[in-house]
Amino acid sequence: MNLAEKILAIHAGRDTVKPGDMVMAKLDMILGTDVTVPLSVEVFRNMGAEKVFDPNKMALVNDHFVPAKDVKAATLSLTMREFARDMKVPAYFEVGRSGICHSILPDNGLVRPGDLVVGADSHTCTYGALGAFSTGIGSTDMACAWAIGELWFRVPESTKVIVEGEFTPMVGPKDLILYIINKLGVEGARYQAIEFCGCAIEDMSMDGRITVCNMAIEAGAKTGLITPDRITRDFIENIYANPTPYTPKRGRDIGGEYGLYLESDCDAQYSQVLEVDLKDVEPQVSIPYLPSNTKPVGEVSDVAIHQVVIGSCTNGRIEDFRAAAKILGDKPVHPDVRLIMIPATPQITEALIEEGLATQFLRAGAIISPPTCGPCIGGHMGILAKGEVGLFTTNRNFRGRNGHPESQVYLAGPEVAAATALTGRISDPREL
Amino acid sequence: MGNKLLFGRVFKYGDSIDTDVIIPARYCTSFHAEELAPHALEDLDATFASRVQQGDIVVAGHNFGCGSSRENAPIAIKGAGASCVIARSFARIFYRNSINIGLPILIAPEAVDGIEDGDEVEVDPATGVIENKTRGGKWTADAFPPEIRNIMDNGGLVGYVKRRLAGMNT
């Protein structure tokens, strides 16, 4: 079996599974956010459920429309807040202590290697970075999962992506995943698990792995995952050595405290294999309106940009801001550009301050937003007007996603984003 | 997923119709069908919500419903009056969500080839048979796996959970 199959088999209580099998499997963590929880609460109440199967295996995170963008958004958060209180959910994240869920869960030790995780957010596939099988579901699925602690899964076929070589200067994990999505296509891994491996993945930091696994869904995948290793273990052990108020204090039924360090068997099966050599990966840009419409930045010349956003569950971690800061130096943002920085969590904001990046960004003429999904889903904190063009480090550039249906967004990594903020045009960071 | 025959006029769209155009996040501060329906497919076809009649059918290409996990997407389509969606393929979460809320979805690539915008089409959700009443042609959609059929025949996932909870209480 491969890594994805092993995790599903263990949680389904079976010795083996194969692609196509349908299994009922026990869940280790169920994630909901302000935008998906309220419907789940309604479904949960309507089905006559009174209590959740285990409040310690849930996380409720305010991130999409917070701080509340309007009365309706405030009501969504209120519904989630009251539900968290009624069900006594320890991992309820209130504004101020909350951030983008896909950074909040890993950073608080709420996801471990080998876990089976579902979340009512499509980018739940992110936790594959820690070697978990982790996938997005809808609100009805979440309500049912809260009630019984299990869900049905079709065991997916797996795509293996082998990445070798070293990043060339000004190229990072976001460029790699945009390149991979382009090679696979927007549904090239539909229903599948993508297993990322190879020397370049083994050498990659947890922040980089989060970026890579986060966008597995943009190739249609059910999850993207990486074999847990020394880097994973260091990340997890560091959290347990420095727990937050939300870090679970006890071990879990499956995998104990530190998780399960599984790996694919030598004879594991894959439906397709993609080999990537990093020497071929240049800074990438995805052109509207699909994340898979990716080109090397040099082929996307002379596009004027009105707004640059650096943040989101894809690129809102400290390493992303360090990469941007390196390009910005002491230069000012182009007069025609709005540069919006959105650290994914309050702790990342704190790091920006401690490392002097906050001052650097503010002096350059950028704005630093509170942690939120905000403009990535066209919620708030930087919506585009008709005819405006943005370059975002987010994960989707579908029509109308980030504002007016006649606005456009190009996707890129923090290096291209920072270079573009300086010049006002989509720019190659290697040529500044 | 119901055994009543579905009949309606077709609204045909292309590949990778994403959840952001099905129901933009700016409307996702609500999850109620009556509030979402007037905005169904708004950023793709601003006339859809005003033209669609009860029973009409959405036909599309590959990867329908890609993107977000928002259940608001199938709720909006169903709430607008569409009786089912026929596509070459569906994105995974949209597929699950549609089954869970009772919006019939059919995977039928040949039917998509043989149906044009504005055609009148009849669908038997029980057998998956799709018939183009305007220009002829009859196809059978891919059958649901038996396990999913079982969930659908027993009141969906919610019905299954309700029965399990009832069993746990007795």
XYZ file of C-alpha atoms in Angstrom:
602
model
C 0.000 0.000 0.000
C 1.022 3.613 -0.399
C 0.917 6.247 2.342
C -2.663 7.384 1.635
C -3.950 3.796 1.548
C -2.195 2.899 4.799
C -3.744 5.813 6.679
C -7.231 4.992 5.392
C -6.818 1.270 6.178
C -5.768 1.946 9.778
C -8.697 4.312 10.345
C -11.145 1.890 8.740
C -9.902 -0.953 10.930
C -8.787 -2.998 7.933
C -5.540 -4.760 7.097
C -5.517 -3.496 3.540
C -7.489 -1.287 1.207
C -7.207 -0.693 -2.522
C -8.297 2.153 -4.792
C -12.035 2.112 -5.370
C -12.886 0.523 -2.004
C -15.518 2.382 -0.006
C -14.717 2.509 3.700
C -16.219 4.020 6.835
C -13.266 5.470 8.688
C -12.715 7.012 12.126
C -11.712 10.671 12.145
C -8.964 12.269 14.240
C -9.884 15.893 13.537
C -12.821 17.761 12.026
C -12.227 21.376 11.007
C -14.911 23.993 10.459
C -14.775 27.727 9.826
C -17.106 30.686 10.234
C -18.365 30.300 6.664
C -19.188 26.554 6.772
C -20.017 25.831 10.438
C -23.412 27.603 10.684
C -25.036 25.396 8.011
C -23.553 22.339 9.737
C -25.033 23.484 13.045
C -28.465 23.686 11.399
C -28.088 20.201 9.860
C -26.750 18.838 13.179
C -29.706 20.198 15.155
C -32.221 19.116 12.494
C -31.005 15.525 12.598
C -31.789 15.467 16.310
C -28.173 15.224 17.435
C -27.582 16.630 20.894
C -23.882 16.202 21.469
C -20.799 15.841 19.337
C -18.934 12.528 19.386
C -15.780 14.117 20.855
C -15.245 17.867 21.290
C -11.481 17.264 21.465
C -11.453 16.129 17.859
C -12.949 19.308 16.478
C -11.519 22.700 15.636
C -13.686 25.747 14.986
C -11.737 28.599 13.423
C -12.783 32.175 12.699
C -10.945 33.059 9.496
C -12.994 33.651 6.351
C -14.983 36.831 7.007
C -13.247 38.038 10.193
C -12.997 40.509 11.792
C -16.691 40.460 10.858
C -17.104 42.234 7.532
C -20.816 42.910 7.976
C -23.822 41.946 10.094
C -24.380 38.653 8.285
C -20.739 37.639 8.784
C -20.975 38.653 12.454
C -24.003 36.373 12.759
C -22.098 33.454 11.215
C -19.336 33.859 13.809
C -21.921 34.215 16.574
C -23.537 30.923 15.557
C -20.147 29.183 15.640
C -19.207 30.808 18.971
C -22.436 29.651 20.634
C -22.068 26.136 19.215
C -18.468 25.935 20.472
C -19.632 26.981 23.927
C -22.592 24.560 23.969
C -20.436 21.623 22.844
C -17.468 22.656 25.031
C -14.995 22.604 22.136
C -11.516 23.499 23.464
C -10.127 24.314 19.997
C -12.440 27.247 19.309
C -10.367 30.096 17.907
C -11.688 33.569 18.600
C -10.652 36.668 16.653
C -7.344 37.850 18.095
C -6.241 34.303 18.876
C -7.366 32.989 15.510
C -5.859 32.979 12.068
C -6.131 31.105 8.798
C -7.218 27.592 9.755
C -4.583 25.790 7.700
C -1.822 27.461 9.716
C -3.724 27.438 13.017
C -4.233 23.661 13.135
C -0.629 22.583 12.453
C 0.871 25.327 14.645
C -1.271 24.303 17.630
C -0.525 20.588 17.373
C -4.075 19.766 16.302
C -2.898 17.694 13.326
C -0.270 14.967 13.508
C 1.331 12.553 11.019
C -0.908 9.612 10.155
C -4.096 11.419 11.197
C -7.291 11.209 9.186
C -8.585 14.770 8.997
C -11.611 16.290 7.314
C -12.455 19.952 7.063
C -15.303 21.958 5.640
C -12.805 23.928 3.621
C -11.410 22.703 0.344
C -7.805 23.494 1.250
C -7.898 21.025 4.142
C -5.588 18.960 1.913
C -2.820 21.204 3.345
C -2.151 18.887 6.320
C -0.674 16.297 4.009
C 2.431 18.418 4.647
C 2.575 16.685 8.042
C 1.916 13.235 6.599
C -1.795 13.242 7.434
C -4.580 12.126 5.093
C -6.607 15.262 5.042
C -9.427 16.304 2.763
C -12.209 18.829 2.220
C -15.888 18.111 2.780
C -19.128 20.096 2.814
C -21.270 21.222 5.710
C -23.658 18.230 5.757
C -20.700 15.857 5.841
C -19.250 17.877 8.721
C -22.495 17.751 10.711
C -22.600 13.964 10.297
C -18.915 13.688 11.220
C -19.523 15.694 14.412
C -22.347 13.321 15.340
C -20.665 9.959 14.781
C -16.932 10.615 14.365
C -16.772 8.704 11.101
C -17.321 9.339 7.402
C -17.339 7.292 4.222
C -14.381 7.556 1.889
C -13.640 6.130 -1.495
C -10.022 4.972 -1.378
C -8.369 7.127 -4.043
C -5.925 6.201 -6.732
C -2.600 7.950 -6.165
C -0.417 10.140 -8.338
C 3.256 10.218 -7.473
C 5.154 13.447 -8.063
C 8.924 13.053 -7.741
C 10.833 16.308 -7.385
C 14.605 16.250 -7.732
C 17.285 18.929 -7.855
C 17.641 22.260 -6.102
C 15.672 25.461 -6.392
C 17.361 28.050 -8.573
C 17.582 31.590 -7.122
C 14.251 33.413 -6.587
C 12.262 30.213 -7.144
C 10.326 28.621 -4.296
C 7.705 26.046 -3.322
C 4.832 28.099 -4.810
C 6.522 28.171 -8.204
C 6.976 24.412 -7.926
C 3.344 23.653 -7.159
C 2.075 26.014 -9.888
C 4.418 24.227 -12.301
C 3.122 20.813 -11.138
C -0.542 21.851 -11.453
C 0.149 23.037 -14.971
C 1.697 19.676 -15.851
C -1.165 17.691 -14.251
C -3.988 20.003 -15.352
C -6.864 21.424 -13.305
C -8.426 17.969 -12.982
C -5.357 15.855 -13.746
C -5.488 14.287 -10.289
C -9.275 14.424 -9.786
C -10.365 12.180 -6.865
C -6.707 11.139 -6.377
C -4.147 11.468 -3.637
C -0.952 13.176 -4.779
C 2.143 11.876 -3.022
C 4.994 14.370 -3.280
C 8.446 12.845 -2.897
C 12.041 13.117 -4.049
C 15.125 14.870 -2.679
C 13.710 18.363 -3.145
C 10.668 17.506 -1.036
C 12.816 15.817 1.623
C 14.929 18.966 1.866
C 11.920 21.292 2.005
C 10.916 23.111 5.201
C 7.471 22.633 6.751
C 6.394 26.072 5.475
C 7.315 25.019 1.934
C 5.545 21.680 2.288
C 2.407 23.491 3.448
C 2.477 25.604 0.265
C 2.895 22.521 -1.934
C 0.219 20.319 -0.327
C -2.216 23.236 -0.020
C -2.694 23.454 -3.774
C -3.142 19.715 -4.470
C -6.858 20.404 -4.837
C -6.153 22.798 -7.715
C -5.293 19.677 -9.717
C -8.566 18.160 -8.508
C -6.921 15.985 -5.868
C -8.573 14.665 -2.742
C -5.385 15.238 -0.803
C -1.695 15.884 -1.280
C 0.719 14.288 1.109
C 4.359 13.929 2.041
C 5.955 11.057 3.954
C 6.594 12.267 7.518
C 10.302 12.463 8.305
C 12.839 14.222 10.526
C 11.526 17.665 9.511
C 7.986 16.608 10.415
C 9.114 15.151 13.723
C 11.051 18.319 14.612
C 7.991 20.428 13.800
C 5.664 18.288 15.943
C 8.081 17.884 18.840
C 8.693 21.625 18.918
C 4.970 22.237 19.339
C 4.619 19.678 22.101
C 7.681 21.181 23.803
C 6.093 24.645 23.560
C 2.361 23.927 23.728
C -0.285 26.593 23.195
C -3.523 26.685 25.208
C -5.079 24.706 22.324
C -2.495 21.932 22.049
C -4.151 18.620 22.977
C -2.839 17.383 26.296
C -3.594 13.727 25.851
C -2.736 11.190 23.189
C -5.297 10.110 20.663
C -6.809 6.664 20.081
C -4.817 6.135 16.925
C -1.185 7.097 16.737
C -0.666 8.322 20.298
C 0.657 11.780 21.004
C 3.166 12.271 18.244
C 1.371 10.547 15.404
C 2.117 7.703 13.034
C 5.208 7.837 10.861
C 4.093 5.755 7.896
C 5.613 5.439 4.460
C 4.649 3.845 1.168
C 5.732 0.289 0.492
C 8.341 -0.304 -2.224
C 5.731 -2.053 -4.357
C 2.994 0.554 -3.757
C 0.806 1.321 -6.769
C 0.363 4.675 -8.512
C -1.936 5.534 -11.378
C 0.550 8.048 -12.791
C 4.017 9.354 -12.026
C 5.269 12.863 -12.762
C 8.973 13.617 -12.520
C 10.090 17.198 -12.021
C 13.642 18.532 -12.041
C 13.874 21.864 -10.246
C 16.358 23.172 -12.804
C 13.391 23.395 -15.188
C 11.228 25.382 -12.746
C 11.385 29.146 -13.220
C 9.296 31.722 -11.328
C 5.718 30.933 -12.366
C 2.542 32.954 -12.868
C -0.992 31.562 -13.292
C -3.087 33.526 -15.724
C -6.833 34.160 -15.210
C -9.083 32.249 -14.820
C -7.531 28.904 -13.856
C -4.710 28.066 -11.427
C -3.398 25.578 -14.006
C -2.931 28.321 -16.650
C 0.659 28.636 -15.544
C 3.534 30.177 -17.484
C 7.105 31.163 -16.639
C 7.010 34.806 -15.536
C 9.073 35.859 -18.565
C 6.219 34.886 -20.884
C 3.739 37.104 -19.024
C 5.138 40.462 -19.885
C 3.816 43.940 -19.485
C 0.705 43.356 -17.399
C -0.051 46.347 -15.152
C -1.073 45.353 -11.629
C -3.187 47.444 -9.258
C -3.015 45.319 -6.156
C -0.606 42.728 -4.774
C -1.677 40.431 -1.927
C 0.849 38.327 -0.037
C -0.858 35.898 2.326
C -3.517 33.148 2.447
C -3.332 29.501 3.507
C -0.923 29.021 0.595
C 1.669 31.716 1.302
C 0.934 33.405 4.628
C 3.770 31.889 6.644
C 6.908 33.553 7.970
C 9.167 32.158 5.251
C 6.872 33.706 2.628
C 7.252 37.149 4.200
C 10.998 36.713 4.541
C 11.168 35.893 0.834
C 9.136 38.996 -0.005
C 11.211 41.184 2.316
C 14.420 40.119 0.595
C 13.095 41.366 -2.746
C 11.603 44.564 -1.357
C 14.782 45.642 0.436
C 14.397 49.322 1.321
C 12.552 50.189 -1.888
C 9.051 51.690 -1.918
C 5.943 50.071 -3.361
C 5.121 51.415 -6.846
C 2.814 54.468 -6.592
C 0.039 52.743 -8.565
C 0.103 49.556 -6.471
C -1.595 48.626 -3.196
C 0.464 45.984 -1.385
C -1.515 44.021 1.223
C 0.342 41.688 3.574
C -1.785 39.108 5.426
C 0.145 37.010 7.936
C -1.754 33.779 8.527
C -1.735 33.908 12.326
C -1.135 36.397 15.168
C 2.110 34.530 15.903
C 3.322 35.183 12.358
C 2.400 38.868 12.770
C 4.449 38.870 15.957
C 7.381 37.344 14.088
C 7.096 40.084 11.446
C 7.451 42.632 14.225
C 10.306 40.834 15.990
C 12.290 40.355 12.783
C 11.808 43.957 11.704
C 9.788 42.959 8.655
C 6.693 44.816 9.830
C 8.583 48.100 9.908
C 10.164 47.348 6.545
C 6.772 46.628 4.948
C 5.081 49.688 6.464
C 7.924 51.993 5.376
C 7.703 50.534 1.868
C 4.062 51.619 1.795
C 2.393 48.247 2.346
C -0.511 47.586 4.691
C -0.469 44.692 7.168
C -3.880 43.080 7.596
C -5.145 41.048 10.512
C -5.089 37.301 9.793
C -8.010 36.473 7.489
C -8.905 34.715 4.247
C -10.362 38.104 3.227
C -9.511 39.001 -0.373
C -8.587 35.415 -1.343
C -12.296 34.564 -1.378
C -13.504 38.022 -2.313
C -14.712 38.530 1.240
C -13.106 41.781 2.402
C -9.737 43.465 3.087
C -8.881 44.167 -0.535
C -11.634 43.454 -3.058
C -11.009 44.339 -6.707
C -13.183 46.756 -8.689
C -14.375 46.239 -12.264
C -11.403 46.178 -14.592
C -8.792 45.975 -11.853
C -5.984 43.447 -12.023
C -4.328 41.826 -9.041
C -1.371 39.556 -8.456
C -1.972 37.410 -5.384
C -0.005 34.658 -3.674
C -3.342 32.913 -3.043
C -4.560 29.678 -4.624
C -7.406 30.417 -7.035
C -7.986 32.933 -9.783
C -11.466 31.924 -10.906
C -13.674 34.573 -12.490
C -15.093 36.923 -9.866
C -13.441 35.131 -6.969
C -11.539 38.148 -5.719
C -14.005 40.882 -6.518
C -15.942 42.159 -9.522
C -16.582 39.504 -12.199
C -14.604 41.694 -14.589
C -11.570 41.913 -12.341
C -8.635 39.566 -12.870
C -6.094 37.872 -10.626
C -2.737 36.366 -11.498
C -1.276 33.844 -9.040
C 2.395 33.700 -8.083
C 4.810 33.141 -5.222
C 6.000 35.809 -2.776
C 9.136 36.588 -4.806
C 7.234 37.485 -7.993
C 4.607 39.262 -5.871
C 7.184 41.478 -4.163
C 8.955 42.253 -7.452
C 5.621 43.173 -9.018
C 4.720 45.448 -6.102
C 7.911 47.433 -6.762
C 7.466 47.856 -10.509
C 3.680 47.956 -10.941
C 3.946 45.299 -13.667
C 4.270 41.538 -13.428
C 8.008 41.222 -12.920
C 10.705 38.596 -12.797
C 12.418 38.871 -9.389
C 15.676 37.722 -10.997
C 15.783 40.844 -13.157
C 15.384 43.544 -10.532
C -32.180 10.278 -5.215
C -35.886 9.981 -6.079
C -37.568 8.030 -8.814
C -39.643 10.807 -10.382
C -38.850 11.570 -14.024
C -37.134 14.928 -14.474
C -37.918 17.087 -17.471
C -36.726 20.516 -18.463
C -34.929 22.883 -20.775
C -31.151 22.724 -20.861
C -28.695 25.427 -19.815
C -25.383 24.280 -21.253
C -21.992 25.516 -20.057
C -18.313 24.582 -20.519
C -15.512 22.932 -18.557
C -14.347 23.592 -14.982
C -17.398 25.568 -13.897
C -16.087 26.517 -10.462
C -17.939 27.137 -7.216
C -16.996 30.818 -7.321
C -19.105 31.379 -10.431
C -21.814 28.976 -9.209
C -22.251 31.101 -6.080
C -19.724 33.862 -5.369
C -18.418 34.056 -1.784
C -19.930 37.537 -1.457
C -23.297 35.768 -1.104
C -22.013 33.007 1.146
C -22.841 34.888 4.309
C -26.133 33.014 3.818
C -26.734 29.306 3.299
C -30.477 29.483 2.686
C -31.720 28.406 -0.740
C -34.094 31.342 -1.146
C -31.282 33.865 -0.603
C -28.715 32.033 -2.728
C -30.933 31.061 -5.676
C -31.255 34.563 -7.222
C -27.433 34.593 -7.553
C -26.931 31.067 -8.901
C -24.313 31.050 -11.684
C -24.382 34.865 -11.591
C -20.756 35.484 -12.559
C -20.963 32.981 -15.421
C -24.415 33.750 -16.838
C -26.157 36.707 -15.227
C -29.439 35.707 -16.920
C -29.558 32.134 -15.556
C -31.417 32.809 -12.330
C -34.121 34.847 -14.060
C -34.584 32.423 -16.998
C -34.413 29.059 -15.240
C -37.749 27.299 -14.738
C -38.559 24.596 -12.206
C -37.219 21.299 -13.552
C -34.660 22.748 -15.978
C -31.383 20.933 -16.399
C -27.780 22.158 -16.225
C -25.395 20.425 -18.646
C -21.646 21.032 -18.541
C -18.243 19.681 -19.461
C -15.415 18.376 -17.299
C -14.772 19.076 -13.623
C -18.102 20.732 -12.767
C -18.054 22.332 -9.306
C -14.299 22.566 -8.862
C -12.945 24.807 -6.139
C -14.422 25.534 -2.754
C -16.130 23.133 -0.346
C -19.118 25.479 -0.080
C -22.333 23.482 0.030
C -23.992 26.770 -0.935
C -23.117 25.840 -4.556
C -25.442 22.832 -5.057
C -27.988 24.522 -2.749
C -28.041 27.564 -5.063
C -28.477 25.450 -8.216
C -31.210 23.336 -6.660
C -32.866 26.365 -5.089
C -32.972 28.139 -8.452
C -35.155 25.308 -9.744
C -32.703 23.100 -11.639
C -33.704 19.453 -11.298
C -30.289 17.931 -11.996
C -26.803 18.500 -13.408
C -25.371 16.364 -16.218
C -21.620 16.671 -16.798
C -18.625 14.883 -18.251
C -17.145 14.798 -14.727
C -17.631 16.418 -11.339
C -15.147 17.782 -8.829
C -15.003 15.648 -5.719
C -16.450 17.858 -2.982
C -19.286 19.115 -5.214
C -20.132 15.471 -5.948
C -20.340 14.611 -2.235
C -22.273 17.761 -1.404
C -24.826 17.171 -4.171
C -25.507 13.644 -2.952
C -25.816 14.940 0.595
C -28.361 17.649 -0.247
C -30.281 15.594 -2.826
C -29.356 17.349 -6.069
C -29.246 14.606 -8.738
C -25.953 14.593 -10.639
C -25.229 12.441 -13.648
C -21.880 11.641 -15.261
C -22.616 11.134 -18.962
C -19.983 12.400 -21.457
C -21.870 11.160 -24.549
C -25.056 12.858 -23.404
C -23.127 16.120 -23.016
C -21.997 15.740 -26.662
C -25.569 15.129 -27.825
C -27.323 17.934 -25.951
C -27.315 21.605 -26.927
C -28.301 24.706 -25.001
C -32.091 25.089 -25.029
C -32.880 21.422 -25.811
C -35.603 19.721 -23.828
C -34.348 16.679 -21.958
C -35.904 13.946 -19.826
C -33.923 12.203 -17.091
C -34.817 9.129 -15.073
C -32.643 9.498 -11.955
C -33.398 5.919 -10.893
C -31.967 4.329 -14.038
C -29.714 7.164 -15.201
C -31.398 7.198 -18.614
C -31.164 10.592 -20.329
C -33.277 11.332 -23.410
C -33.021 14.369 -25.655
C -36.628 15.144 -26.617
C -35.652 17.965 -28.989
C -33.145 16.305 -31.310
C -33.310 12.653 -30.281
C -30.656 10.553 -28.618
C -30.744 8.401 -25.525
C -27.887 7.714 -23.130
C -27.328 6.063 -19.766
C -25.290 7.865 -17.141
C -22.582 6.077 -15.161
C -24.184 4.137 -12.324
C -23.441 5.244 -8.765
C -21.270 2.792 -6.811
C -23.551 0.451 -4.776
C -22.387 1.978 -1.482
C -23.411 5.479 -2.597
C -26.677 4.142 -4.018
C -27.291 2.617 -0.593
C -26.705 5.961 1.141
C -29.046 7.713 -1.306
C -31.771 5.072 -0.974
C -31.734 5.431 2.797
C -32.355 9.129 3.117
C -28.816 10.262 2.369
C -26.007 10.548 4.876
C -28.257 12.449 7.288
C -30.765 9.567 7.264
C -27.964 7.112 7.942
C -26.645 9.155 10.865
C -30.162 9.646 12.281
C -30.667 5.886 12.337
C -27.287 5.343 13.958
C -28.025 7.935 16.618
C -31.430 6.316 17.268
C -29.664 2.955 17.631
C -27.161 4.464 20.047
C -29.975 5.846 22.227
C -31.895 2.599 22.543
